Amino acid sequence: MEWHQDRDGFNAQLNRADMNGVLLNIIRAKNPSHVGMKGVVVMDRKCTFTIVTEKSGTKIIPKAGCVFEIFWTKPDEKKIQLFGKYFCIRPEERATRRVRLIMVPIL
């Protein structure tokens, strides 16, 4: 089954996923200096991601107001846009609770 055919199952899987170690690219942000920043997530908190970049070390990026692009590699490579405002919840609550993840684009 293709991942886009079972969107609810994929959303649930993405919602429970551990974001530590994920390669993250910021494609839109309220703070223009964050746009284009790319790094690996080392800490996932309720309202922020801490990422390690190649050039400037660690950066704390707020989730709200940002659109992230994550690289999903298994079973095949995909780029997924993640709207940070829908991920402002503690990671341990995301993993255990049934959280409704609404993926509506910001127009």
mmCIF file of N, CA and C in Angstrom:
data_model
loop_
_atom_site.group_PDB
_atom_site.id
_atom_site.type_symbol
_atom_site.label_atom_id
_atom_site.label_comp_id
_atom_site.label_asym_id
_atom_site.label_seq_id
_atom_site.Cartn_x
_atom_site.Cartn_y
_atom_site.Cartn_z
ATOM 1 N N MET A 1 0.841 -1.174 0.000
ATOM 2 C CA MET A 1 0.000 0.000 0.000
ATOM 3 C C MET A 1 0.892 1.246 0.000
ATOM 4 N N GLU A 2 0.560 2.178 -0.847
ATOM 5 C CA GLU A 2 1.314 3.425 -0.917
ATOM 6 C C GLU A 2 0.997 4.281 0.299
ATOM 7 N N TRP A 3 1.961 5.098 0.691
ATOM 8 C CA TRP A 3 1.792 5.918 1.895
ATOM 9 C C TRP A 3 0.686 6.946 1.731
ATOM 10 N N HIS A 4 0.445 7.453 0.523
ATOM 11 C CA HIS A 4 -0.578 8.475 0.336
ATOM 12 C C HIS A 4 -1.979 7.883 0.267
ATOM 13 N N GLN A 5 -2.109 6.570 0.089
ATOM 14 C CA GLN A 5 -3.422 5.944 0.040
ATOM 15 C C GLN A 5 -4.017 5.801 1.433
ATOM 16 N N ASP A 6 -3.195 5.679 2.427
ATOM 17 C CA ASP A 6 -3.658 5.541 3.806
ATOM 18 C C ASP A 6 -3.196 6.767 4.591
ATOM 19 N N ARG A 7 -3.772 7.921 4.274
ATOM 20 C CA ARG A 7 -3.316 9.182 4.852
ATOM 21 C C ARG A 7 -3.488 9.222 6.366
ATOM 22 N N ASP A 8 -4.602 8.707 6.885
ATOM 23 C CA ASP A 8 -4.811 8.721 8.333
ATOM 24 C C ASP A 8 -3.780 7.863 9.049
ATOM 25 N N GLY A 9 -3.468 6.706 8.490
ATOM 26 C CA GLY A 9 -2.448 5.845 9.085
ATOM 27 C C GLY A 9 -1.077 6.484 9.040
ATOM 28 N N PHE A 10 -0.788 7.162 7.930
ATOM 29 C CA PHE A 10 0.496 7.843 7.816
ATOM 30 C C PHE A 10 0.583 9.004 8.798
ATOM 31 N N ASN A 11 -0.505 9.777 8.955
ATOM 32 C CA ASN A 11 -0.523 10.875 9.926
ATOM 33 C C ASN A 11 -0.301 10.356 11.337
ATOM 34 N N ALA A 12 -0.923 9.236 11.672
ATOM 35 C CA ALA A 12 -0.730 8.655 12.999
ATOM 36 C C ALA A 12 0.710 8.201 13.185
ATOM 37 N N GLN A 13 1.288 7.615 12.151
ATOM 38 C CA GLN A 13 2.680 7.165 12.229
ATOM 39 C C GLN A 13 3.620 8.357 12.379
ATOM 40 N N LEU A 14 3.376 9.416 11.625
ATOM 41 C CA LEU A 14 4.198 10.620 11.717
ATOM 42 C C LEU A 14 4.037 11.284 13.073
ATOM 43 N N ASN A 15 2.820 11.258 13.607
ATOM 44 C CA ASN A 15 2.546 11.866 14.902
ATOM 45 C C ASN A 15 3.292 11.154 16.024
ATOM 46 N N ARG A 16 3.424 9.841 15.945
ATOM 47 C CA ARG A 16 4.112 9.072 16.980
ATOM 48 C C ARG A 16 5.614 8.985 16.766
ATOM 49 N N ALA A 17 6.090 9.455 15.629
ATOM 50 C CA ALA A 17 7.508 9.308 15.290
ATOM 51 C C ALA A 17 8.393 10.116 16.233
ATOM 52 N N ASP A 18 9.535 9.551 16.542
ATOM 53 C CA ASP A 18 10.550 10.244 17.329
ATOM 54 C C ASP A 18 11.314 11.155 16.377
ATOM 55 N N MET A 19 11.285 12.447 16.617
ATOM 56 C CA MET A 19 11.911 13.407 15.710
ATOM 57 C C MET A 19 13.407 13.575 15.956
ATOM 58 N N ASN A 20 13.934 13.003 17.016
ATOM 59 C CA ASN A 20 15.374 13.102 17.264
ATOM 60 C C ASN A 20 16.128 12.347 16.178
ATOM 61 N N GLY A 21 17.096 13.022 15.574
ATOM 62 C CA GLY A 21 17.891 12.424 14.519
ATOM 63 C C GLY A 21 17.367 12.673 13.118
ATOM 64 N N VAL A 22 16.253 13.371 13.005
ATOM 65 C CA VAL A 22 15.654 13.645 11.699
ATOM 66 C C VAL A 22 16.377 14.818 11.032
ATOM 67 N N LEU A 23 16.643 14.683 9.742
ATOM 68 C CA LEU A 23 17.210 15.783 8.966
ATOM 69 C C LEU A 23 16.073 16.742 8.636
ATOM 70 N N LEU A 24 16.246 18.005 9.022
ATOM 71 C CA LEU A 24 15.179 18.993 8.968
ATOM 72 C C LEU A 24 15.646 20.200 8.179
ATOM 73 N N ASN A 25 14.787 20.711 7.323
ATOM 74 C CA ASN A 25 15.066 21.912 6.550
ATOM 75 C C ASN A 25 13.926 22.889 6.806
ATOM 76 N N ILE A 26 14.231 24.136 7.111
ATOM 77 C CA ILE A 26 13.199 25.135 7.378
ATOM 78 C C ILE A 26 12.907 25.849 6.065
ATOM 79 N N ILE A 27 11.673 25.711 5.576
ATOM 80 C CA ILE A 27 11.342 26.306 4.286
ATOM 81 C C ILE A 27 10.535 27.590 4.413
ATOM 82 N N ARG A 28 9.883 27.795 5.567
ATOM 83 C CA ARG A 28 9.160 29.038 5.800
ATOM 84 C C ARG A 28 9.184 29.327 7.291
ATOM 85 N N ALA A 29 9.374 30.599 7.662
ATOM 86 C CA ALA A 29 9.430 30.952 9.080
ATOM 87 C C ALA A 29 9.086 32.421 9.265
ATOM 88 N N LYS A 30 8.569 32.741 10.457
ATOM 89 C CA LYS A 30 8.314 34.146 10.785
ATOM 90 C C LYS A 30 9.615 34.922 10.865
ATOM 91 N N ASN A 31 10.648 34.279 11.390
ATOM 92 C CA ASN A 31 11.966 34.900 11.464
ATOM 93 C C ASN A 31 12.716 34.569 10.176
ATOM 94 N N PRO A 32 12.973 35.574 9.331
ATOM 95 C CA PRO A 32 13.598 35.285 8.038
ATOM 96 C C PRO A 32 14.997 34.675 8.130
ATOM 97 N N SER A 33 15.679 34.854 9.244
ATOM 98 C CA SER A 33 17.023 34.270 9.370
ATOM 99 C C SER A 33 16.979 32.748 9.525
ATOM 100 N N HIS A 34 15.820 32.194 9.860
ATOM 101 C CA HIS A 34 15.684 30.742 9.998
ATOM 102 C C HIS A 34 15.437 30.046 8.667
ATOM 103 N N VAL A 35 14.937 30.778 7.675
ATOM 104 C CA VAL A 35 14.599 30.169 6.385
ATOM 105 C C VAL A 35 15.868 29.649 5.711
ATOM 106 N N GLY A 36 15.805 28.421 5.243
ATOM 107 C CA GLY A 36 16.941 27.794 4.574
ATOM 108 C C GLY A 36 17.890 27.067 5.508
ATOM 109 N N MET A 37 17.667 27.186 6.812
ATOM 110 C CA MET A 37 18.527 26.502 7.768
ATOM 111 C C MET A 37 18.244 25.003 7.709
ATOM 112 N N LYS A 38 19.291 24.218 7.740
ATOM 113 C CA LYS A 38 19.164 22.765 7.648
ATOM 114 C C LYS A 38 20.018 22.138 8.733
ATOM 115 N N GLY A 39 19.493 21.112 9.381
ATOM 116 C CA GLY A 39 20.263 20.436 10.410
ATOM 117 C C GLY A 39 19.575 19.178 10.901
ATOM 118 N N VAL A 40 20.202 18.549 11.865
ATOM 119 C CA VAL A 40 19.698 17.317 12.468
ATOM 120 C C VAL A 40 19.100 17.663 13.823
ATOM 121 N N VAL A 41 17.894 17.163 14.083
ATOM 122 C CA VAL A 41 17.217 17.425 15.357
ATOM 123 C C VAL A 41 17.915 16.645 16.461
ATOM 124 N N VAL A 42 18.344 17.367 17.510
ATOM 125 C CA VAL A 42 18.956 16.695 18.658
ATOM 126 C C VAL A 42 18.053 16.746 19.883
ATOM 127 N N MET A 43 17.076 17.673 19.887
ATOM 128 C CA MET A 43 16.143 17.745 21.005
ATOM 129 C C MET A 43 14.794 18.248 20.498
ATOM 130 N N ASP A 44 13.754 17.522 20.852
ATOM 131 C CA ASP A 44 12.386 17.876 20.481
ATOM 132 C C ASP A 44 11.653 18.230 21.761
ATOM 133 N N ARG A 45 11.252 19.476 21.878
ATOM 134 C CA ARG A 45 10.488 19.917 23.045
ATOM 135 C C ARG A 45 9.099 20.330 22.605
ATOM 136 N N LYS A 46 8.279 20.761 23.564
ATOM 137 C CA LYS A 46 6.896 21.107 23.267
ATOM 138 C C LYS A 46 6.795 22.164 22.174
ATOM 139 N N CYS A 47 7.552 23.226 22.279
ATOM 140 C CA CYS A 47 7.416 24.349 21.345
ATOM 141 C C CYS A 47 8.658 24.615 20.511
ATOM 142 N N THR A 48 9.714 23.814 20.670
ATOM 143 C CA THR A 48 10.955 24.083 19.936
ATOM 144 C C THR A 48 11.625 22.797 19.465
ATOM 145 N N PHE A 49 12.398 22.945 18.403
ATOM 146 C CA PHE A 49 13.351 21.931 17.969
ATOM 147 C C PHE A 49 14.735 22.508 18.213
ATOM 148 N N THR A 50 15.649 21.721 18.743
ATOM 149 C CA THR A 50 17.056 22.104 18.796
ATOM 150 C C THR A 50 17.749 21.303 17.714
ATOM 151 N N ILE A 51 18.389 22.030 16.785
ATOM 152 C CA ILE A 51 19.046 21.360 15.667
ATOM 153 C C ILE A 51 20.533 21.673 15.666
ATOM 154 N N VAL A 52 21.294 20.769 15.093
ATOM 155 C CA VAL A 52 22.727 20.975 14.895
ATOM 156 C C VAL A 52 22.928 21.224 13.409
ATOM 157 N N THR A 53 23.517 22.390 13.089
ATOM 158 C CA THR A 53 23.785 22.735 11.694
ATOM 159 C C THR A 53 25.265 22.543 11.406
ATOM 160 N N GLU A 54 25.600 22.464 10.146
ATOM 161 C CA GLU A 54 27.004 22.304 9.763
ATOM 162 C C GLU A 54 27.810 23.561 10.058
ATOM 163 N N LYS A 55 27.217 24.721 9.831
ATOM 164 C CA LYS A 55 27.966 25.969 9.916
ATOM 165 C C LYS A 55 27.986 26.590 11.306
ATOM 166 N N SER A 56 26.831 26.650 11.959
ATOM 167 C CA SER A 56 26.758 27.470 13.170
ATOM 168 C C SER A 56 26.443 26.706 14.450
ATOM 169 N N GLY A 57 26.671 25.421 14.495
ATOM 170 C CA GLY A 57 26.466 24.669 15.732
ATOM 171 C C GLY A 57 24.997 24.435 16.028
ATOM 172 N N THR A 58 24.606 24.538 17.296
ATOM 173 C CA THR A 58 23.226 24.268 17.683
ATOM 174 C C THR A 58 22.380 25.527 17.598
ATOM 175 N N LYS A 59 21.150 25.345 17.184
ATOM 176 C CA LYS A 59 20.172 26.424 17.090
ATOM 177 C C LYS A 59 18.863 25.932 17.675
ATOM 178 N N ILE A 60 18.174 26.815 18.393
ATOM 179 C CA ILE A 60 16.845 26.509 18.919
ATOM 180 C C ILE A 60 15.835 27.191 18.004
ATOM 181 N N ILE A 61 14.971 26.401 17.399
ATOM 182 C CA ILE A 61 14.008 26.890 16.423
ATOM 183 C C ILE A 61 12.598 26.701 16.982
ATOM 184 N N PRO A 62 11.790 27.771 17.058
ATOM 185 C CA PRO A 62 10.404 27.604 17.510
ATOM 186 C C PRO A 62 9.583 26.855 16.461
ATOM 187 N N LYS A 63 8.699 25.994 16.926
ATOM 188 C CA LYS A 63 7.865 25.235 15.993
ATOM 189 C C LYS A 63 6.768 26.115 15.398
ATOM 190 N N ALA A 64 6.110 26.899 16.251
ATOM 191 C CA ALA A 64 5.025 27.756 15.774
ATOM 192 C C ALA A 64 5.597 28.810 14.837
ATOM 193 N N GLY A 65 4.936 29.013 13.736
ATOM 194 C CA GLY A 65 5.391 30.013 12.781
ATOM 195 C C GLY A 65 6.389 29.496 11.772
ATOM 196 N N CYS A 66 6.680 28.195 11.798
ATOM 197 C CA CYS A 66 7.640 27.612 10.852
ATOM 198 C C CYS A 66 6.992 26.471 10.076
ATOM 199 N N VAL A 67 7.462 26.301 8.865
ATOM 200 C CA VAL A 67 7.108 25.134 8.063
ATOM 201 C C VAL A 67 8.411 24.399 7.811
ATOM 202 N N PHE A 68 8.438 23.126 8.198
ATOM 203 C CA PHE A 68 9.644 22.318 8.094
ATOM 204 C C PHE A 68 9.488 21.317 6.961
ATOM 205 N N GLU A 69 10.599 20.940 6.402
ATOM 206 C CA GLU A 69 10.633 19.856 5.430
ATOM 207 C C GLU A 69 11.504 18.769 6.043
ATOM 208 N N ILE A 70 10.906 17.597 6.230
ATOM 209 C CA ILE A 70 11.681 16.490 6.774
ATOM 210 C C ILE A 70 11.879 15.465 5.668
ATOM 211 N N PHE A 71 12.940 14.710 5.783
ATOM 212 C CA PHE A 71 13.295 13.727 4.772
ATOM 213 C C PHE A 71 13.008 12.344 5.325
ATOM 214 N N TRP A 72 12.016 11.693 4.772
ATOM 215 C CA TRP A 72 11.577 10.366 5.187
ATOM 216 C C TRP A 72 12.266 9.378 4.265
ATOM 217 N N THR A 73 13.064 8.476 4.792
ATOM 218 C CA THR A 73 13.885 7.621 3.930
ATOM 219 C C THR A 73 13.389 6.192 3.783
ATOM 220 N N LYS A 74 12.486 5.726 4.634
ATOM 221 C CA LYS A 74 12.063 4.330 4.550
ATOM 222 C C LYS A 74 10.581 4.260 4.240
ATOM 223 N N PRO A 75 10.104 3.443 3.366
ATOM 224 C CA PRO A 75 10.810 2.487 2.525
ATOM 225 C C PRO A 75 11.471 3.136 1.306
ATOM 226 N N ASP A 76 11.035 4.328 0.927
ATOM 227 C CA ASP A 76 11.719 5.046 -0.147
ATOM 228 C C ASP A 76 11.775 6.526 0.239
ATOM 229 N N GLU A 77 12.588 7.281 -0.457
ATOM 230 C CA GLU A 77 12.820 8.670 -0.060
ATOM 231 C C GLU A 77 11.629 9.557 -0.395
ATOM 232 N N LYS A 78 11.251 10.374 0.589
ATOM 233 C CA LYS A 78 10.167 11.338 0.431
ATOM 234 C C LYS A 78 10.530 12.609 1.179
ATOM 235 N N LYS A 79 10.000 13.719 0.727
ATOM 236 C CA LYS A 79 10.103 14.975 1.462
ATOM 237 C C LYS A 79 8.708 15.300 1.965
ATOM 238 N N ILE A 80 8.613 15.603 3.247
ATOM 239 C CA ILE A 80 7.319 15.865 3.861
ATOM 240 C C ILE A 80 7.350 17.251 4.478
ATOM 241 N N GLN A 81 6.327 18.055 4.180
ATOM 242 C CA GLN A 81 6.220 19.362 4.812
ATOM 243 C C GLN A 81 5.446 19.208 6.104
ATOM 244 N N LEU A 82 6.005 19.771 7.156
ATOM 245 C CA LEU A 82 5.437 19.662 8.489
ATOM 246 C C LEU A 82 5.163 21.067 9.005
ATOM 247 N N PHE A 83 3.918 21.357 9.311
ATOM 248 C CA PHE A 83 3.543 22.662 9.835
ATOM 249 C C PHE A 83 3.746 22.647 11.343
ATOM 250 N N GLY A 84 4.680 23.461 11.806
ATOM 251 C CA GLY A 84 5.101 23.435 13.199
ATOM 252 C C GLY A 84 4.005 23.719 14.198
ATOM 253 N N LYS A 85 3.034 24.556 13.825
ATOM 254 C CA LYS A 85 1.986 24.904 14.788
ATOM 255 C C LYS A 85 1.132 23.699 15.169
ATOM 256 N N TYR A 86 1.090 22.668 14.325
ATOM 257 C CA TYR A 86 0.340 21.457 14.648
ATOM 258 C C TYR A 86 1.163 20.463 15.461
ATOM 259 N N PHE A 87 2.437 20.749 15.662
ATOM 260 C CA PHE A 87 3.324 19.863 16.404
ATOM 261 C C PHE A 87 3.709 20.443 17.750
ATOM 262 N N CYS A 88 3.047 21.512 18.197
ATOM 263 C CA CYS A 88 3.370 22.135 19.488
ATOM 264 C C CYS A 88 2.706 21.346 20.611
ATOM 265 N N ILE A 89 3.233 20.180 20.852
ATOM 266 C CA ILE A 89 2.768 19.300 21.920
ATOM 267 C C ILE A 89 3.985 18.507 22.390
ATOM 268 N N ARG A 90 3.995 18.155 23.659
ATOM 269 C CA ARG A 90 5.150 17.426 24.190
ATOM 270 C C ARG A 90 5.318 16.099 23.450
ATOM 271 N N PRO A 91 6.554 15.750 23.117
ATOM 272 C CA PRO A 91 6.782 14.517 22.339
ATOM 273 C C PRO A 91 6.246 13.261 23.018
ATOM 274 N N GLU A 92 6.353 13.205 24.346
ATOM 275 C CA GLU A 92 5.855 12.004 25.028
ATOM 276 C C GLU A 92 4.336 11.929 24.985
ATOM 277 N N GLU A 93 3.644 13.071 24.913
ATOM 278 C CA GLU A 93 2.189 13.058 24.757
ATOM 279 C C GLU A 93 1.806 12.685 23.328
ATOM 280 N N ARG A 94 2.587 13.147 22.369
ATOM 281 C CA ARG A 94 2.329 12.790 20.969
ATOM 282 C C ARG A 94 2.426 11.288 20.773
ATOM 283 N N ALA A 95 3.379 10.658 21.451
ATOM 284 C CA ALA A 95 3.620 9.226 21.262
ATOM 285 C C ALA A 95 2.554 8.359 21.925
ATOM 286 N N THR A 96 1.983 8.810 23.044
ATOM 287 C CA THR A 96 1.070 7.955 23.794
ATOM 288 C C THR A 96 -0.396 8.288 23.575
ATOM 289 N N ARG A 97 -0.719 9.533 23.412
ATOM 290 C CA ARG A 97 -2.116 9.919 23.241
ATOM 291 C C ARG A 97 -2.521 9.880 21.785
ATOM 292 N N ARG A 98 -3.804 9.780 21.601
ATOM 293 C CA ARG A 98 -4.334 9.912 20.245
ATOM 294 C C ARG A 98 -4.586 11.399 20.024
ATOM 295 N N VAL A 99 -3.695 12.007 19.307
ATOM 296 C CA VAL A 99 -3.789 13.433 19.031
ATOM 297 C C VAL A 99 -4.242 13.594 17.602
ATOM 298 N N ARG A 100 -5.216 14.430 17.415
ATOM 299 C CA ARG A 100 -5.704 14.659 16.058
ATOM 300 C C ARG A 100 -4.754 15.607 15.357
ATOM 301 N N LEU A 101 -4.135 15.136 14.321
ATOM 302 C CA LEU A 101 -3.171 15.921 13.567
ATOM 303 C C LEU A 101 -3.855 16.422 12.306
ATOM 304 N N ILE A 102 -4.111 17.713 12.264
ATOM 305 C CA ILE A 102 -4.782 18.315 11.122
ATOM 306 C C ILE A 102 -3.711 18.913 10.228
ATOM 307 N N MET A 103 -3.677 18.489 8.996
ATOM 308 C CA MET A 103 -2.679 19.002 8.068
ATOM 309 C C MET A 103 -3.380 19.867 7.033
ATOM 310 N N VAL A 104 -3.539 21.140 7.368
ATOM 311 C CA VAL A 104 -4.169 22.097 6.472
ATOM 312 C C VAL A 104 -3.118 23.115 6.083
ATOM 313 N N PRO A 105 -2.916 23.350 4.800
ATOM 314 C CA PRO A 105 -1.893 24.319 4.402
ATOM 315 C C PRO A 105 -2.254 25.735 4.817
ATOM 316 N N ILE A 106 -1.234 26.506 5.144
ATOM 317 C CA ILE A 106 -1.412 27.910 5.480
ATOM 318 C C ILE A 106 -1.426 28.685 4.175
ATOM 319 N N LEU A 107 -2.509 29.372 3.904
ATOM 320 C CA LEU A 107 -2.614 30.112 2.643
ATOM 321 C C LEU A 107 -2.176 31.540 2.803
#
